Amino acid sequence: EEDYDAAVVWTDSIPENRYTFRLQAAPVAPCRVVFGDGIELVGWSVTRGGQVWWIRLRWRFSRVPPQGLLFFGHAVCSRDPEVGALAWFDQDMAVHGRGSWPRFEQDIVRAIPFDGPPPAFVRAGVCTWPELVRLEIGESSLDADRDHRCIYIPVPQSAPDSS
């Protein structure tokens, strides 16, 4: 029997719909993306099952950040920084009060129907909260746009079947 992880999906519809699903998580790919304030992305995965998207991020912090942080992720069809997002994966990183320092895993799950071409990337980064100032990117093993302070996480082009 395969090992499955369960997660909860929040949709953007009103009233908010919540449901659970079973989907096998994609393996986490190692990476090294160094953001300002000693924040480092050390792994990522994108799993798709039908309209469900699951992004898993592995973080390492050198110290507790002085302010709240927000991960921003935008599903996009190209690497053009001006192209509009087809879907959003923004989520509070909830770094304060976390007991798993200096490393933790963040899961972002959304049910997102797409009409048209599938996204090729998740344009992503970290910003301060509530100011929404994007953190600078130093070293990056992923494709990075330092001027716009974002990275491009590749999206698998075929969605596995969900159970």
GROMACS .gro file of C-alpha atoms in nm:
model
  163
    1GLU     CA    1   0.000   0.000   0.000
    2GLU     CA    2   0.131   0.343  -0.090
    3ASP     CA    3   0.199   0.604   0.177
    4TYR     CA    4  -0.035   0.903   0.147
    5ASP     CA    5  -0.045   1.234   0.327
    6ALA     CA    6  -0.375   1.403   0.406
    7ALA     CA    7  -0.419   1.776   0.386
    8VAL     CA    8  -0.695   2.035   0.402
    9VAL     CA    9  -0.783   2.252   0.103
   10TRP     CA   10  -0.917   2.606   0.131
   11THR     CA   11  -1.077   2.755  -0.177
   12ASP     CA   12  -1.127   3.122  -0.254
   13SER     CA   13  -1.502   3.081  -0.298
   14ILE     CA   14  -1.756   3.241  -0.065
   15PRO     CA   15  -1.869   3.089   0.160
   16GLU     CA   16  -1.535   2.920   0.218
   17ASN     CA   17  -1.536   2.553   0.119
   18ARG     CA   18  -1.323   2.308   0.314
   19TYR     CA   19  -1.263   1.946   0.233
   20THR     CA   20  -0.994   1.684   0.280
   21PHE     CA   21  -0.826   1.474   0.015
   22ARG     CA   22  -0.564   1.204  -0.016
   23LEU     CA   23  -0.271   1.271  -0.242
   24GLN     CA   24   0.078   1.128  -0.249
   25ALA     CA   25   0.330   1.408  -0.195
   26ALA     CA   26   0.597   1.461  -0.459
   27PRO     CA   27   0.955   1.409  -0.341
   28VAL     CA   28   1.114   1.726  -0.202
   29ALA     CA   29   1.390   1.855  -0.430
   30PRO     CA   30   1.690   2.004  -0.253
   31CYS     CA   31   1.780   2.364  -0.331
   32ARG     CA   32   1.959   2.659  -0.176
   33VAL     CA   33   1.798   3.000  -0.197
   34VAL     CA   34   1.932   3.255   0.050
   35PHE     CA   35   1.695   3.541   0.130
   36GLY     CA   36   1.770   3.844   0.349
   37ASP     CA   37   1.749   3.819   0.728
   38GLY     CA   38   1.918   3.477   0.732
   39ILE     CA   39   1.626   3.289   0.572
   40GLU     CA   40   1.707   2.996   0.345
   41LEU     CA   41   1.483   2.778   0.129
   42VAL     CA   42   1.648   2.432   0.133
   43GLY     CA   43   1.382   2.220  -0.042
   44TRP     CA   44   1.059   2.234  -0.242
   45SER     CA   45   0.801   2.019  -0.417
   46VAL     CA   46   0.489   2.084  -0.622
   47THR     CA   47   0.226   1.810  -0.634
   48ARG     CA   48  -0.082   1.830  -0.854
   49GLY     CA   49  -0.386   1.606  -0.843
   50GLY     CA   50  -0.678   1.724  -1.052
   51GLN     CA   51  -0.753   2.078  -0.935
   52VAL     CA   52  -0.557   2.034  -0.612
   53TRP     CA   53  -0.214   2.194  -0.587
   54TRP     CA   54   0.018   2.119  -0.296
   55ILE     CA   55   0.339   2.317  -0.248
   56ARG     CA   56   0.579   2.194   0.021
   57LEU     CA   57   0.866   2.418   0.127
   58ARG     CA   58   1.154   2.341   0.363
   59TRP     CA   59   1.303   2.640   0.541
   60ARG     CA   60   1.610   2.701   0.757
   61PHE     CA   61   1.655   3.019   0.961
   62SER     CA   62   1.979   3.146   1.112
   63ARG     CA   63   1.781   3.346   1.371
   64VAL     CA   64   1.426   3.438   1.463
   65PRO     CA   65   1.319   3.717   1.225
   66PRO     CA   66   1.232   4.051   1.388
   67GLN     CA   67   0.897   4.077   1.203
   68GLY     CA   68   0.627   3.856   1.056
   69LEU     CA   69   0.695   3.697   0.718
   70LEU     CA   70   0.476   3.599   0.426
   71PHE     CA   71   0.560   3.347   0.154
   72PHE     CA   72   0.423   3.468  -0.178
   73GLY     CA   73   0.365   3.232  -0.469
   74HIS     CA   74   0.200   3.310  -0.801
   75ALA     CA   75   0.124   3.043  -1.063
   76VAL     CA   76   0.241   3.193  -1.395
   77CYS     CA   77   0.284   3.074  -1.755
   78SER     CA   78   0.617   3.246  -1.817
   79ARG     CA   79   0.921   3.394  -1.648
   80ASP     CA   80   0.808   3.748  -1.738
   81PRO     CA   81   0.786   3.945  -1.407
   82GLU     CA   82   0.499   4.153  -1.546
   83VAL     CA   83   0.273   3.859  -1.639
   84GLY     CA   84  -0.037   3.828  -1.424
   85ALA     CA   85  -0.085   3.540  -1.181
   86LEU     CA   86  -0.329   3.261  -1.264
   87ALA     CA   87  -0.349   3.161  -0.897
   88TRP     CA   88  -0.204   3.269  -0.563
   89PHE     CA   89  -0.030   3.060  -0.297
   90ASP     CA   90   0.045   3.339  -0.049
   91GLN     CA   91   0.062   3.223   0.312
   92ASP     CA   92   0.180   3.354   0.648
   93MET     CA   93   0.500   3.169   0.741
   94ALA     CA   94   0.392   3.170   1.109
   95VAL     CA   95   0.753   3.177   1.222
   96HIS     CA   96   0.692   3.324   1.567
   97GLY     CA   97   0.607   3.076   1.839
   98ARG     CA   98   0.721   2.782   1.626
   99GLY     CA   99   0.896   2.512   1.828
  100SER     CA  100   1.091   2.356   1.539
  101TRP     CA  101   1.374   2.605   1.505
  102PRO     CA  102   1.581   2.651   1.305
  103ARG     CA  103   1.415   2.430   1.040
  104PHE     CA  104   1.052   2.379   0.949
  105GLU     CA  105   0.829   2.262   0.668
  106GLN     CA  106   0.547   2.469   0.521
  107ASP     CA  107   0.258   2.317   0.326
  108ILE     CA  108   0.034   2.529   0.105
  109VAL     CA  109  -0.263   2.352  -0.050
  110ARG     CA  110  -0.523   2.505  -0.279
  111ALA     CA  111  -0.804   2.382  -0.504
  112ILE     CA  112  -0.758   2.589  -0.818
  113PRO     CA  113  -0.937   2.529  -1.149
  114PHE     CA  114  -0.741   2.650  -1.451
  115ASP     CA  115  -0.894   2.739  -1.785
  116GLY     CA  116  -0.631   2.763  -2.053
  117PRO     CA  117  -0.263   2.672  -2.059
  118PRO     CA  118  -0.121   2.523  -1.740
  119PRO     CA  119   0.124   2.732  -1.537
  120ALA     CA  120   0.492   2.659  -1.596
  121PHE     CA  121   0.625   2.819  -1.276
  122VAL     CA  122   0.539   2.936  -0.930
  123ARG     CA  123   0.692   3.285  -0.905
  124ALA     CA  124   0.783   3.299  -0.538
  125GLY     CA  125   0.962   3.477  -0.257
  126VAL     CA  126   0.940   3.607   0.097
  127CYS     CA  127   0.820   3.946   0.216
  128THR     CA  128   0.781   4.119   0.550
  129TRP     CA  129   0.440   4.139   0.713
  130PRO     CA  130   0.247   4.367   0.722
  131GLU     CA  131   0.472   4.600   0.515
  132LEU     CA  132   0.492   4.356   0.217
  133VAL     CA  133   0.854   4.444   0.140
  134ARG     CA  134   1.017   4.163  -0.059
  135LEU     CA  135   1.339   4.026   0.088
  136GLU     CA  136   1.652   4.037  -0.125
  137ILE     CA  137   1.781   3.717  -0.280
  138GLY     CA  138   2.149   3.635  -0.242
  139GLU     CA  139   2.265   3.296  -0.361
  140SER     CA  140   2.009   3.083  -0.549
  141SER     CA  141   2.026   2.737  -0.703
  142LEU     CA  142   1.682   2.805  -0.858
  143ASP     CA  143   1.615   3.046  -1.142
  144ALA     CA  144   1.604   3.389  -0.973
  145ASP     CA  145   1.507   3.743  -1.072
  146ARG     CA  146   1.700   3.953  -0.821
  147ASP     CA  147   1.560   4.283  -0.951
  148HIS     CA  148   1.204   4.170  -0.869
  149ARG     CA  149   1.317   3.966  -0.566
  150CYS     CA  150   1.158   3.639  -0.672
  151ILE     CA  151   1.249   3.286  -0.775
  152TYR     CA  152   1.083   3.057  -1.029
  153ILE     CA  153   0.986   2.711  -0.904
  154PRO     CA  154   0.914   2.477  -1.199
  155VAL     CA  155   0.569   2.315  -1.207
  156PRO     CA  156   0.521   1.954  -1.324
  157GLN     CA  157   0.323   1.956  -1.648
  158SER     CA  158   0.126   1.638  -1.586
  159ALA     CA  159  -0.097   1.596  -1.285
  160PRO     CA  160  -0.089   1.258  -1.107
  161ASP     CA  161  -0.419   1.092  -1.024
  162SER     CA  162  -0.544   1.154  -0.672
  163SER     CA  163  -0.714   0.888  -0.463
   0.00000   0.00000   0.00000
